[in-house]
Short mmCIF file of C-alpha atoms in Angstrom, two decimals:
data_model
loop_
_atom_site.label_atom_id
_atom_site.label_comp_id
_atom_site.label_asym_id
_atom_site.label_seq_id
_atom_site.Cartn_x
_atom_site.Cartn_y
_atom_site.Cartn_z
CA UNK R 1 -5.09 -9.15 -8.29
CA UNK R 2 -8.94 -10.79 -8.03
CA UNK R 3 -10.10 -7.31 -10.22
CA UNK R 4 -7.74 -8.33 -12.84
CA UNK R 5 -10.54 -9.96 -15.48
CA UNK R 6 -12.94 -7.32 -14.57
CA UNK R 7 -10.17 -4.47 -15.32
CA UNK R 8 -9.57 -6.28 -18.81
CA UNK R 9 -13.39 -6.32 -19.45
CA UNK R 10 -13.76 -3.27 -19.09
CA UNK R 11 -10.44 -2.06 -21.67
CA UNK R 12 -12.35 -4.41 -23.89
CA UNK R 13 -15.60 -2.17 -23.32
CA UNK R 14 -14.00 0.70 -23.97
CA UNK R 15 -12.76 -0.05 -26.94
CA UNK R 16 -15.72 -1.68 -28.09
CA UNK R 17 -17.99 1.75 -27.31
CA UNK R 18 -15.40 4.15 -28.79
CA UNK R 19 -13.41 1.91 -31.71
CA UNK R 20 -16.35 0.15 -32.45
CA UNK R 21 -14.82 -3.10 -33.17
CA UNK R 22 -15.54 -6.25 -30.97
CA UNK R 23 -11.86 -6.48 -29.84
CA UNK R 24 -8.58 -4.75 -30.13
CA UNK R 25 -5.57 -6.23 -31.70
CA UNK R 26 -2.96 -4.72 -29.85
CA UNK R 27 -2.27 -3.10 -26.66
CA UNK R 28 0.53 -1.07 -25.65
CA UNK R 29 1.45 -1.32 -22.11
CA UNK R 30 3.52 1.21 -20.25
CA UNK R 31 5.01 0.09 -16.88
CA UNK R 32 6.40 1.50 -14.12
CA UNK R 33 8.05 0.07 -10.63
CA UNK R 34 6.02 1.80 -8.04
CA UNK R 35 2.78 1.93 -9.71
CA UNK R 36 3.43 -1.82 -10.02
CA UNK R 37 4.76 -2.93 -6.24
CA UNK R 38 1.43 -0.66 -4.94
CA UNK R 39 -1.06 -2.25 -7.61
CA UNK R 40 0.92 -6.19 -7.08
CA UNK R 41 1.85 -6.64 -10.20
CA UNK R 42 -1.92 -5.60 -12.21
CA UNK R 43 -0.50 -4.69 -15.30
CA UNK R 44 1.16 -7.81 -15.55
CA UNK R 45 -1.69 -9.35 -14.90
CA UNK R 46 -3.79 -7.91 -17.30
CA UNK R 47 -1.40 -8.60 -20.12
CA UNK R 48 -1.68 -12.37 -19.07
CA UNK R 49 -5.46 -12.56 -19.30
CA UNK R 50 -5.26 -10.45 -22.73
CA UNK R 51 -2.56 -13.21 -24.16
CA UNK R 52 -4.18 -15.83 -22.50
CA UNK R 53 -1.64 -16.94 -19.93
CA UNK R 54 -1.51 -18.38 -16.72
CA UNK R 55 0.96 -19.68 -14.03
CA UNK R 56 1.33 -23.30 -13.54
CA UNK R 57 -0.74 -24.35 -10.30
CA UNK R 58 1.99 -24.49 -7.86
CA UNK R 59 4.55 -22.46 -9.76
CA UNK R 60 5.74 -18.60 -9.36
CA UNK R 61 8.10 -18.92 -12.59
CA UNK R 62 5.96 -21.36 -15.18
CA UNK R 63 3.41 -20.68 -17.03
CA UNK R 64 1.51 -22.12 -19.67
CA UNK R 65 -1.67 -20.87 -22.19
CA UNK R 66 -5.23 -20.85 -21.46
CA UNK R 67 -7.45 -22.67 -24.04
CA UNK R 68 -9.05 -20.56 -26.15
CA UNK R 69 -12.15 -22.97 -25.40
CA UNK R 70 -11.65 -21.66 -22.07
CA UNK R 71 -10.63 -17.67 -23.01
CA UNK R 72 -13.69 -17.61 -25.13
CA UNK R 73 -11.64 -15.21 -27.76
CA UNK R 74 -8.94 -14.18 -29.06
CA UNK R 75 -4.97 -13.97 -27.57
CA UNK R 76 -4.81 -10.14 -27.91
CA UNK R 77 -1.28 -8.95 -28.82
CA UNK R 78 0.72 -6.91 -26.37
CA UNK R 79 3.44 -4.54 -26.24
CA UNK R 80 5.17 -3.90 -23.37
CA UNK R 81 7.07 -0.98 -22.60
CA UNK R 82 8.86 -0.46 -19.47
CA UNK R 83 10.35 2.51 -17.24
CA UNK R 84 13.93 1.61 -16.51
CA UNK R 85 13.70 1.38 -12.52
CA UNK R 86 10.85 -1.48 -13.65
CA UNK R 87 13.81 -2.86 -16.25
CA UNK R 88 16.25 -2.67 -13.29
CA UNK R 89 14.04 -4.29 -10.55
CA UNK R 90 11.75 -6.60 -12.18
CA UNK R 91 13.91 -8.63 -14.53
CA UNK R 92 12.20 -11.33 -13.25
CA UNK R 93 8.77 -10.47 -14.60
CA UNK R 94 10.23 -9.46 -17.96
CA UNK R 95 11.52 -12.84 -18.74
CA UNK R 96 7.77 -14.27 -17.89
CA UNK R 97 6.16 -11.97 -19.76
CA UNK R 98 8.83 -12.46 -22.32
CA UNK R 99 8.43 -15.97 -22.31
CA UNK R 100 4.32 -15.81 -22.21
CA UNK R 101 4.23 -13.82 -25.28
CA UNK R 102 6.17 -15.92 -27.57
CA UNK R 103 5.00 -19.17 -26.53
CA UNK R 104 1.53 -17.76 -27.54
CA UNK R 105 3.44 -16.92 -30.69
CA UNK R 106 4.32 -20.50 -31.22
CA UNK R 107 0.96 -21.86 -30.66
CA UNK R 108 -0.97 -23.46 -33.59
CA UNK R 109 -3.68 -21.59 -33.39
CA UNK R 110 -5.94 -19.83 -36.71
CA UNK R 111 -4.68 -16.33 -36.66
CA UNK R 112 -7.81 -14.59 -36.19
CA UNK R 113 -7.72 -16.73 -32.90
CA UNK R 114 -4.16 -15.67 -32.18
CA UNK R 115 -3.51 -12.29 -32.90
CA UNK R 116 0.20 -12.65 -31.10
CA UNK R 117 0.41 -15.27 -34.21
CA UNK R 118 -0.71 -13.34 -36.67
CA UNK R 119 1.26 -10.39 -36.32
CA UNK R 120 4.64 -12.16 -35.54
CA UNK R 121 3.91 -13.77 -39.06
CA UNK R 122 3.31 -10.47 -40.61
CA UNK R 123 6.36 -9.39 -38.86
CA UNK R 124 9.10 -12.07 -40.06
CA UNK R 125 8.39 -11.04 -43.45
CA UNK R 126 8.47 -7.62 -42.92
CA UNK R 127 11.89 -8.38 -41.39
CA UNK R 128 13.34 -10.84 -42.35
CA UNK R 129 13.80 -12.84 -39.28
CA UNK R 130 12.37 -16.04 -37.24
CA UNK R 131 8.79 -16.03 -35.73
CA UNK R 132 10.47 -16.52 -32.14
CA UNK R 133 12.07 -13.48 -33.05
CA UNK R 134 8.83 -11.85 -34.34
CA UNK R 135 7.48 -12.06 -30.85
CA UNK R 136 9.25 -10.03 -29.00
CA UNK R 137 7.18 -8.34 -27.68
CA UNK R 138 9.45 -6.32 -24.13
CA UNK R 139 11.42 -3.35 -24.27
CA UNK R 140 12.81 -0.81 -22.32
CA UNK R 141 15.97 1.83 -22.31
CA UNK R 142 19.45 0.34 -23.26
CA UNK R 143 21.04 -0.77 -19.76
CA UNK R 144 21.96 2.64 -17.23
CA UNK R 145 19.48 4.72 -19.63
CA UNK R 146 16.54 6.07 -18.00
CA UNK R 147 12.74 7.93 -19.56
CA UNK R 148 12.39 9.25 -22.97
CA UNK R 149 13.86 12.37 -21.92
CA UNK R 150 10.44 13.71 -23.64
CA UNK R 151 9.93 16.14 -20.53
CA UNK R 152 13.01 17.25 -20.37
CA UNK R 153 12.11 19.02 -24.27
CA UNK R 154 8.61 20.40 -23.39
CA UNK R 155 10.48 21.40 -20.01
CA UNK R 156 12.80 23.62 -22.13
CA UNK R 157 10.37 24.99 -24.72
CA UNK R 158 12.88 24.39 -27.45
CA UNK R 159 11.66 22.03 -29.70
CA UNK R 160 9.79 22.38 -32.85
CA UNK R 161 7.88 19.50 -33.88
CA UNK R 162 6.12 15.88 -32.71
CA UNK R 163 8.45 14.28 -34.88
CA UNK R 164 11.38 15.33 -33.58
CA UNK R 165 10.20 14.20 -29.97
CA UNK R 166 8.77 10.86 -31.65
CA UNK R 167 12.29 9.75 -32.84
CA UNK R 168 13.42 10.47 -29.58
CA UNK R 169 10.95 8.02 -28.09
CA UNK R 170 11.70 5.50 -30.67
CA UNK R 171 15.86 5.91 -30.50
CA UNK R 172 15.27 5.38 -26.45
CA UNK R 173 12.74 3.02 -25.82
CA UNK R 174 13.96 0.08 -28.88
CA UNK R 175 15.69 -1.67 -26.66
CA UNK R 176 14.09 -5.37 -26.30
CA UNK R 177 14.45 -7.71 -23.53
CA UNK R 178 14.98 -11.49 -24.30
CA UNK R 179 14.50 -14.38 -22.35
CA UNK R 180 16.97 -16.30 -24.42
CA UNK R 181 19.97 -13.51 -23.77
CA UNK R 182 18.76 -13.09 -19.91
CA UNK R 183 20.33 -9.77 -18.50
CA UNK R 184 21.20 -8.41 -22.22
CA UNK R 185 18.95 -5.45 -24.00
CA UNK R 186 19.55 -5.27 -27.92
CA UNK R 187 18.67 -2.66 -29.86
CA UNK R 188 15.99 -3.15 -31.71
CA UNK R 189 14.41 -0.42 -33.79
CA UNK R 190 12.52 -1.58 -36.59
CA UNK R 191 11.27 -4.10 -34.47
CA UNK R 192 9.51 -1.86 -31.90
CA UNK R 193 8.20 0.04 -34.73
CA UNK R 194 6.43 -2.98 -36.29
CA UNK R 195 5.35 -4.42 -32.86
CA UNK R 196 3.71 -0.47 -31.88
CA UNK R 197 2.16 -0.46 -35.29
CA UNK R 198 -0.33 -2.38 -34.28
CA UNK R 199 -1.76 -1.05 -31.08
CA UNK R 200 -5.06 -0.14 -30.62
CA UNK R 201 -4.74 0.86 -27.16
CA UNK R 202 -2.03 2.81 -24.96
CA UNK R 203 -2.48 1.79 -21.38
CA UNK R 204 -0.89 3.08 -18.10
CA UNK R 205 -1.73 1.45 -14.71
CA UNK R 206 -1.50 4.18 -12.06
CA UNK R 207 -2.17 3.25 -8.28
CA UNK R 208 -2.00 8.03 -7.38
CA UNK R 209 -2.54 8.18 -3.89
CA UNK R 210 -5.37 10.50 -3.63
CA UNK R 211 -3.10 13.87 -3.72
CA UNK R 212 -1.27 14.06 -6.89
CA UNK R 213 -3.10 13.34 -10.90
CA UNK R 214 -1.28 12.73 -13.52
CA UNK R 215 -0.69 16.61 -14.67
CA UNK R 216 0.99 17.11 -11.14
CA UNK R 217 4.08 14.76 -12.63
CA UNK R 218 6.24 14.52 -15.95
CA UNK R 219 7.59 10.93 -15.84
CA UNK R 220 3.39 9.54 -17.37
CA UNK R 221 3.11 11.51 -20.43
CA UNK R 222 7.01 11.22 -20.84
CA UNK R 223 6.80 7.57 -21.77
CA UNK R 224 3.10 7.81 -23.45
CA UNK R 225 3.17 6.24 -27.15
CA UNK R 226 0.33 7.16 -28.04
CA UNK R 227 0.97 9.42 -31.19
CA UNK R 228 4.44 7.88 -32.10
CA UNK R 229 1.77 5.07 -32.53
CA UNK R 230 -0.38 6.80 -34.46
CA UNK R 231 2.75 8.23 -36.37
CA UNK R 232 3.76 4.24 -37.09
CA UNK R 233 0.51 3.11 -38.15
CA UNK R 234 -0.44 2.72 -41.88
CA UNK R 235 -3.71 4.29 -41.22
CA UNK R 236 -2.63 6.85 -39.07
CA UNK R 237 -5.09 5.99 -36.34
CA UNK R 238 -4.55 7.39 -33.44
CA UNK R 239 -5.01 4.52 -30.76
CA UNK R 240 -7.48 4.62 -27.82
CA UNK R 241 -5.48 6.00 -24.44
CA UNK R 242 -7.05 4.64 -21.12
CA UNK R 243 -5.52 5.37 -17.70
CA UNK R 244 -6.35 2.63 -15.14
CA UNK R 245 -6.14 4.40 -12.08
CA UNK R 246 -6.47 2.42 -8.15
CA UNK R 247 -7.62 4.24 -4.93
CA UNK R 248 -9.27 3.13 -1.90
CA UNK R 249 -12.29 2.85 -3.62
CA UNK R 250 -11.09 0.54 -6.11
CA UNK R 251 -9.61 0.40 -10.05
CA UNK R 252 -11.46 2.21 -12.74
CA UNK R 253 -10.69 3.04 -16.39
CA UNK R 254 -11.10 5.81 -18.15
CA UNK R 255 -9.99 7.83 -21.64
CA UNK R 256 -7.21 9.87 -20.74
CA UNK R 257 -8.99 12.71 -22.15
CA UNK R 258 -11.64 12.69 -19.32
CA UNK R 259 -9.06 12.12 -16.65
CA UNK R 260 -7.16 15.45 -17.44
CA UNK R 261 -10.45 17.03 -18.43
CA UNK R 262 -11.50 16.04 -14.70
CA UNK R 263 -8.26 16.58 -13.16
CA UNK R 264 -7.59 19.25 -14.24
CA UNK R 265 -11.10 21.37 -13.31
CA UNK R 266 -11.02 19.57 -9.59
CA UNK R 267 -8.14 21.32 -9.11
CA UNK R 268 -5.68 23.77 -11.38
CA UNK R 269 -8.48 25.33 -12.79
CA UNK R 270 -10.50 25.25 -9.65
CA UNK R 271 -10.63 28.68 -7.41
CA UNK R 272 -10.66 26.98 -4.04
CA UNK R 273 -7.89 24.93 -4.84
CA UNK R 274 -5.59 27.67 -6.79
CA UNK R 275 -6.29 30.23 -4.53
CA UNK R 276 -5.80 27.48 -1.37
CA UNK R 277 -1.88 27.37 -2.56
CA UNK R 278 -1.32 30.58 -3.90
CA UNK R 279 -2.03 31.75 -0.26
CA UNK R 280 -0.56 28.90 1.71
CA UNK R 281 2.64 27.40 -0.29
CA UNK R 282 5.20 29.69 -1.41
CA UNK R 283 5.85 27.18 -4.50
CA UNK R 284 2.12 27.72 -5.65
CA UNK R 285 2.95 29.85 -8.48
CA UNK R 286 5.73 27.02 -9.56
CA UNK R 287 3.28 24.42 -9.04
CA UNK R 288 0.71 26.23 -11.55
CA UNK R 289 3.47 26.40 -14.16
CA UNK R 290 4.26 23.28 -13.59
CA UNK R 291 1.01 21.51 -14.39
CA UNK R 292 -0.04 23.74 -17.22
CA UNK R 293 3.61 22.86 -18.34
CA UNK R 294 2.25 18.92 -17.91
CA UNK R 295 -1.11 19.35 -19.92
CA UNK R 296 0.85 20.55 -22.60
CA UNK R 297 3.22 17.43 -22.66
CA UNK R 298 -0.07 14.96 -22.82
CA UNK R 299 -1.26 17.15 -25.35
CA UNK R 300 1.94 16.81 -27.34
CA UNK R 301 2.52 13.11 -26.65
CA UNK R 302 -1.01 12.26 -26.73
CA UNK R 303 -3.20 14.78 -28.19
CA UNK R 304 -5.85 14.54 -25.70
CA UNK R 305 -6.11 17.50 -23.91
CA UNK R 306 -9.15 19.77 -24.76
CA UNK R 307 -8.13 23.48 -25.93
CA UNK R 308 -11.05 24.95 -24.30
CA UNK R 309 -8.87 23.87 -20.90
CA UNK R 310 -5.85 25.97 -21.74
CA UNK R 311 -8.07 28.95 -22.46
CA UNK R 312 -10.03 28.64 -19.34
CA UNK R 313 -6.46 28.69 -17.43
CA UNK R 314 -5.26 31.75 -19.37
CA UNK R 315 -8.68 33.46 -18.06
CA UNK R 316 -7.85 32.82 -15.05
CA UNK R 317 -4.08 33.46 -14.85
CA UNK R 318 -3.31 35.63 -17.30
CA UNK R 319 -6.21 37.96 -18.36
CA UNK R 320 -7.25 38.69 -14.91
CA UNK R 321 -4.92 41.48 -14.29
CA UNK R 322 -4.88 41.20 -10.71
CA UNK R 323 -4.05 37.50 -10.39
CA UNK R 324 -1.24 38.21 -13.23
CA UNK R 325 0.09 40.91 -11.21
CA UNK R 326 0.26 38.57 -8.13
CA UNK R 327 1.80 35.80 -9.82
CA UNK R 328 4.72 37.99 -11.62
CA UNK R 329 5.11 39.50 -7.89
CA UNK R 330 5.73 35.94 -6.26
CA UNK R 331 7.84 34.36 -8.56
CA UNK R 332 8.50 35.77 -11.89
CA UNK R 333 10.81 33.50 -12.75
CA UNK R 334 7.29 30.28 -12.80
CA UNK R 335 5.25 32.88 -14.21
CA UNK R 336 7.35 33.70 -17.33
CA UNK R 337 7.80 29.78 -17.57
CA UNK R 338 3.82 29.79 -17.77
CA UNK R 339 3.77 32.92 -20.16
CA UNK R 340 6.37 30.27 -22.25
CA UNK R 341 3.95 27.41 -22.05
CA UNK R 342 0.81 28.89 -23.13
CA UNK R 343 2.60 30.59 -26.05
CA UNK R 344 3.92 27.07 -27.11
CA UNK R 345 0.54 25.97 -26.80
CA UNK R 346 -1.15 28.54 -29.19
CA UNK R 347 1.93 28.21 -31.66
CA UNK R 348 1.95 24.26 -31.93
CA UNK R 349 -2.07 24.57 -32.51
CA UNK R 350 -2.83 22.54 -28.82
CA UNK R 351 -4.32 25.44 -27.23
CA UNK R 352 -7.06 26.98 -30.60
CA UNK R 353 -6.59 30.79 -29.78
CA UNK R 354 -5.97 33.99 -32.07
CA UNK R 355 -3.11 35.48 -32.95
CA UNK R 356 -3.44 38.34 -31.17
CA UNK R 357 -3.70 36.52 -27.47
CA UNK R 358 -0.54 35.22 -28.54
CA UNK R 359 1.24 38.27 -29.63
CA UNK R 360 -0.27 39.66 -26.45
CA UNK R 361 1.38 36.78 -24.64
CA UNK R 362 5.23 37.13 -25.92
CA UNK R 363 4.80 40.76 -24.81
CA UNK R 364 3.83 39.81 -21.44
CA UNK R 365 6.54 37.19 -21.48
CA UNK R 366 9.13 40.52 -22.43
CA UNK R 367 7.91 42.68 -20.13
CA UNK R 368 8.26 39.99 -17.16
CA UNK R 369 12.15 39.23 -18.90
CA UNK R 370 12.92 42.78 -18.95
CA UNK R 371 11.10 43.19 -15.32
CA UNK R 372 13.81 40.15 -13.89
CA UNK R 373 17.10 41.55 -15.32
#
C-alpha cells in the first residue's frame, strides 16, 4: 500500500509523544486474514519498512535490505503473531517475512543500528542456541489450533486471574514458523517469551467496515499481547497499544484506549443508538451484553479501558430502574450475563466502584436467576 511509510511514521510518532524515546525497539504485530486481504497486505508492509526490507525489483518472492544510509535509522525489531486462518492461508507471506527478519539478523550492522541484531544476540545467550535461530521472529497456533481461546474464559466468567489467561496465550500462540522447515510449526516457548520481551508496541491492523468497532467482536482483544508483554518484560512496562484502523476515508492510528473510549460513547453508551436497537432488534439486549462483555476482555488483556466507562453503562443499564426492568423482561437470560460482567469488572478492580454497587449487583444477578427458574 502507497500509505504504508506514512502509517509507520506515524507508530513512530506515537511512540515518540507518549514513550518519549526517539524510536521503539520492538513491535508486536498481530495479524489476521481478512483484515489483511481488505487492507492488501499493510501489516506486512509495515513490518518491512520497520526492518528495513524490500522486494527485489521484479520479484514477488525476493527480497533484500534497505541501506540504512537509505532508512535513515534503525532496523526496528518485530514480532509477528498470527491468527491461524492467516497461518493457514498465507504461508506464503510467513516464509518472507520469516526470511526478511533473519537476514536483517545476519547483517553486519552496529547493534544500535540493528535492533533485529541486537536482540537475536541477547537472545542466543539467553538460550543457548544459533543467531539464525535467535531471529525467529513468526508464530502462530500449533497446526489445526485456532485463537487463544482468551474469549472463550471472559465469555464464561470463570476465571480468576491475568495470569492464568497469560499462560494460556503463551502455551497457544509459541508456535514459530520457519522458513528452513517450510509447512512445520515447532513449539517454541521460551523463545516467544524472549522475542515479546522486548516490544514496545502491540499493533493490530483493522480495515472495520464502518458498522462494527472493535468491542462489537471477541476474536481482537482475544489475541492482544499487550499485558502478557508487560508480564514478560524485566521492567514491567506495559507497551504502547495502537489500533490502525482503514475506512473510506483512509488509515489512521490511534491508542487503543481512545478507540474504545470513542467507540464505545458513539454507540453502547449512546441513547440514540441503545435505544435505536432495544426497540428495533430483538437481539439488542444480547448485543449490549455482548459488548460490555468485550470492554471487559480489552480491559483484561490490555488494561486500557477507562473505569469511568463501565460506570457510565451501569447508570444507564442497571440503576435506571425502568431500563433494568425492560432489559430483564426481553431477555433475562443477556441481562444476567451483563449483571455477571459488571460484577467481574468491580471484583477484578477494571471497573473502580464500591462494594456496595457490587453486593447490590450479585443480588440483582439472584433475583434475575431465581426470576428464570
Amino acid at each position: 500500500p502507497r500509505d504504508t511509510s506514512t502509517i509507520v511514521e506515524k507508530i513512530i510518532g506515537k511512540y515518540r509523544e507518549i514513550g518519549k524515546q526517539p524510536f521503539p525497539y520492538c513491535v508486536t504485530f498481530t495479524l489476521w486474514a481478512t483484515d489483511n486481504v481488505n487492507s492488501y497486505g499493510r501489516s506486512m508492509a509495515q513490518i518491512f519498512n520497520l526492518v528495513g526490507l524490500r522486494l527485489v525489483k521484479g520479484s514477488v518472492d525476493e527480497l533484500e535490505l534497505v541501506p540504512l544510509e537509505e532508512l535513515k535509522r534503525p532496523r526496528i525489531d518485530v514480532v509477528v503473531s498470527c491468527s491461524g486462518v492467516y497461518r493457514d492461508i498465507f504461508m506464503n507471506q510467513m516464509t518472507l517475512l520469516d526470511q526478511g527478519i533473519k537476514m536483517a539478523a545476519d547483517a553486519k550492522e552496529a547493534p544500535e543500528m540493528n535492533y533485529i541484531r541486537k536482540h537475536s544476540f541477547q537472545m542466543t545467550q539467553e538460550l543457548n542456541c544459533t543467531l539464525r535461530e535467535a531471529a525467529t521472529r513468526v508464530f502462530s497456533n500449533a497446526a489445526g489450533s485456532y485463537s487463544a481461546n482468551i474469549s472463550a474464559w471472559i465469555k464464561s466468567n470463570e476465571w480468576e486471574s491475568e495470569t492464568q489467561l497469560q499462560r494460556q496465550f503463551l502455551a497457544r500462540k509459541c508456535y514459530a514458523f520457519n522458513s528452513d522447515k517450510p509447512g512445520m510449526m515447532e513449539y517454541k516457548s521460551e523463545m516467544f517469551k524472549a522475542a515479546l520481551r522486548n516490544s514496545d508496541i502491540t499493533i493490530q491492523n483493522l480495515d472495520l467496515n464502518g458498522i462494527l468497532s472493535i468491542t462489537d467482536v471477541p476474536h481482537y482483544y482475544d489475541s492482544d499481547p499487550t499485558k502478557v508483554i508487560a508480564a514478560l518484560r524485566f521492567d514491567g512496562k506495559v507497551p504502547l497499544c495502537l489500533l490502525s484502523k482503514s475506512s473510506s476515508e483512509g488509515t489512521d492510528v490511534h491508542t487503543l484506549a481512545e478507540t474504545i473510549r470513542i467507540d464505545s460513547m458513539s454507540k453502547i453508551l449512546s441513547p440514540e443508538y441503545y435505544e435505536k436497537i432495544l426497540a428495533h432488534n430483538d437481539d439488542g439486549v444480547r448485543e449490549i451484553s455482548n459488548c460490555l462483555r468485550n470492554m471487559l476482555g480489552w480491559a483484561v488483556t490490555s488494561g486500557n479501558v477507562d473505569t469511568f466507562l463501565f460506570e457510565i453503562a451501569n447508570s444507564i443499564f442497571i440503576e435506571d430502574k425502568d431500563m433494568c426492568m425492560k432489559l430483564r423482561k426481553m431477555d433475562n437470560i443477556s441481562f444476567r450475563n451483563l449483571l455477571a460482567t459488571f460484577v467481574k469488572a468491580g471484583e477484578q478492580g477494571y471497573w473502580e466502584t464500591s462494594e456496595m454497587k457490587i453486593r447490590r449487583l450479585r443480588e440483582l444477578k439472584k433475583f434475575a436467576e431465581s426470576d428464570f427458574e
